[in-house]
Short mmCIF file of C-alpha atoms in Angstrom, two decimals:
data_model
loop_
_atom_site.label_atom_id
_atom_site.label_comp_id
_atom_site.label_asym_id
_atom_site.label_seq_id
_atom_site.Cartn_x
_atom_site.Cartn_y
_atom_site.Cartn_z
CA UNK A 1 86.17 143.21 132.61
CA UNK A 2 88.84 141.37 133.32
CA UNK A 3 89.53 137.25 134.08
CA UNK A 4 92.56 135.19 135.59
CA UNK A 5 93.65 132.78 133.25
CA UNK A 6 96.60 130.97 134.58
CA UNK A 7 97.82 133.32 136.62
CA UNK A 8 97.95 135.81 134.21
CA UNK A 9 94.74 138.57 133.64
CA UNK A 10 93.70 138.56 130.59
CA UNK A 11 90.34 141.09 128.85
CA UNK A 12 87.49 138.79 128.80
CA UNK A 13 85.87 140.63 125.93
CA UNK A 14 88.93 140.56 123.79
CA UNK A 15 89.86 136.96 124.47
CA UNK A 16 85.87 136.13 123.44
CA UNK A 17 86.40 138.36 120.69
CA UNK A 18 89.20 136.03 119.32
CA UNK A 19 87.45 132.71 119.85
CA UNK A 20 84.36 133.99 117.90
CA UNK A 21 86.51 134.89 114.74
CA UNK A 22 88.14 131.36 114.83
CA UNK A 23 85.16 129.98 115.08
CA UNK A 24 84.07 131.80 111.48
CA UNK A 25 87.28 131.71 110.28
CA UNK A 26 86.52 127.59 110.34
CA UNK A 27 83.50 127.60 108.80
CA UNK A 28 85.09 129.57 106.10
CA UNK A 29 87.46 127.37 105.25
CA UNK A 30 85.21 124.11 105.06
CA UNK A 31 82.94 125.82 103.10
CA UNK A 32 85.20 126.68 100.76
CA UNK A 33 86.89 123.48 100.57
CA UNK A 34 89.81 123.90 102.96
CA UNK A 35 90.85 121.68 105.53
CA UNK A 36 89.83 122.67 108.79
CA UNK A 37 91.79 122.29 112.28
CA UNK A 38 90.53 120.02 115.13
CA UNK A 39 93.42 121.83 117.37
CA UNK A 40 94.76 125.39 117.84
CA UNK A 41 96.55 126.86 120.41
CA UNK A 42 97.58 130.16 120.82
CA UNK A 43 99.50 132.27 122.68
CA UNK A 44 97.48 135.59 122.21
CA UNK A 45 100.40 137.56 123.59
CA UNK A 46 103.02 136.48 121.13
CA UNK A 47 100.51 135.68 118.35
CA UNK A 48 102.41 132.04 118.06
CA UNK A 49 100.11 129.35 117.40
CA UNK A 50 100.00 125.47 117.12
CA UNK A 51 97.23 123.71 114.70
CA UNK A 52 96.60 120.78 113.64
CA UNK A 53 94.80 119.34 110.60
CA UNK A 54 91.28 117.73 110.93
CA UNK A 55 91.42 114.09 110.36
CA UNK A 56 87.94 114.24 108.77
CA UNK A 57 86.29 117.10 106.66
CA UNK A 58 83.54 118.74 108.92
CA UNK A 59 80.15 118.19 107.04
CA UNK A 60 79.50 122.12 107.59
CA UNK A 61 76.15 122.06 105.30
CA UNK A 62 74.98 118.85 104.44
CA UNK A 63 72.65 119.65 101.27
CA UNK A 64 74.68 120.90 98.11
CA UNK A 65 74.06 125.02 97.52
CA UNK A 66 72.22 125.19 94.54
CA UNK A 67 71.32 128.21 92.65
CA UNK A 68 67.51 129.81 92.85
CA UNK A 69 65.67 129.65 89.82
#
């Protein structure tokens, strides 16, 4: 299927596709101690993006991992 963002149509299943993997791709990186992003924009017909940095780590699990015994 097919939506009309700004004019423009755009694969609803691809653009959802996109948003899910940013959304992992985030959780990633705080888990492994990266800094996350509180903005990105992106132009997913030239690939260019904007981001930027989180003001505050994201508390992404809030009990250290600790290994089973």
């Amino acid at each position: 299927g097919g939506v009309e963002l700004a004019g423009k149509a755009v694969g609803a299943s691809f653009v959802g596709a996109v948003a899910a993997c940013l959304a992992i791709t985030e959780s990633v990186r705080e888990l492994h101690g990266g800094t996350g992003f509180d903005i990105i924009t992106m132009n997913l017909d030239t690939m260019d993006s904007t981001r930027a940095s989180a003001a505050v780590r994201a508390d992404v699990i809030s009990v250290p991992l600790t290994p089973a015994t």
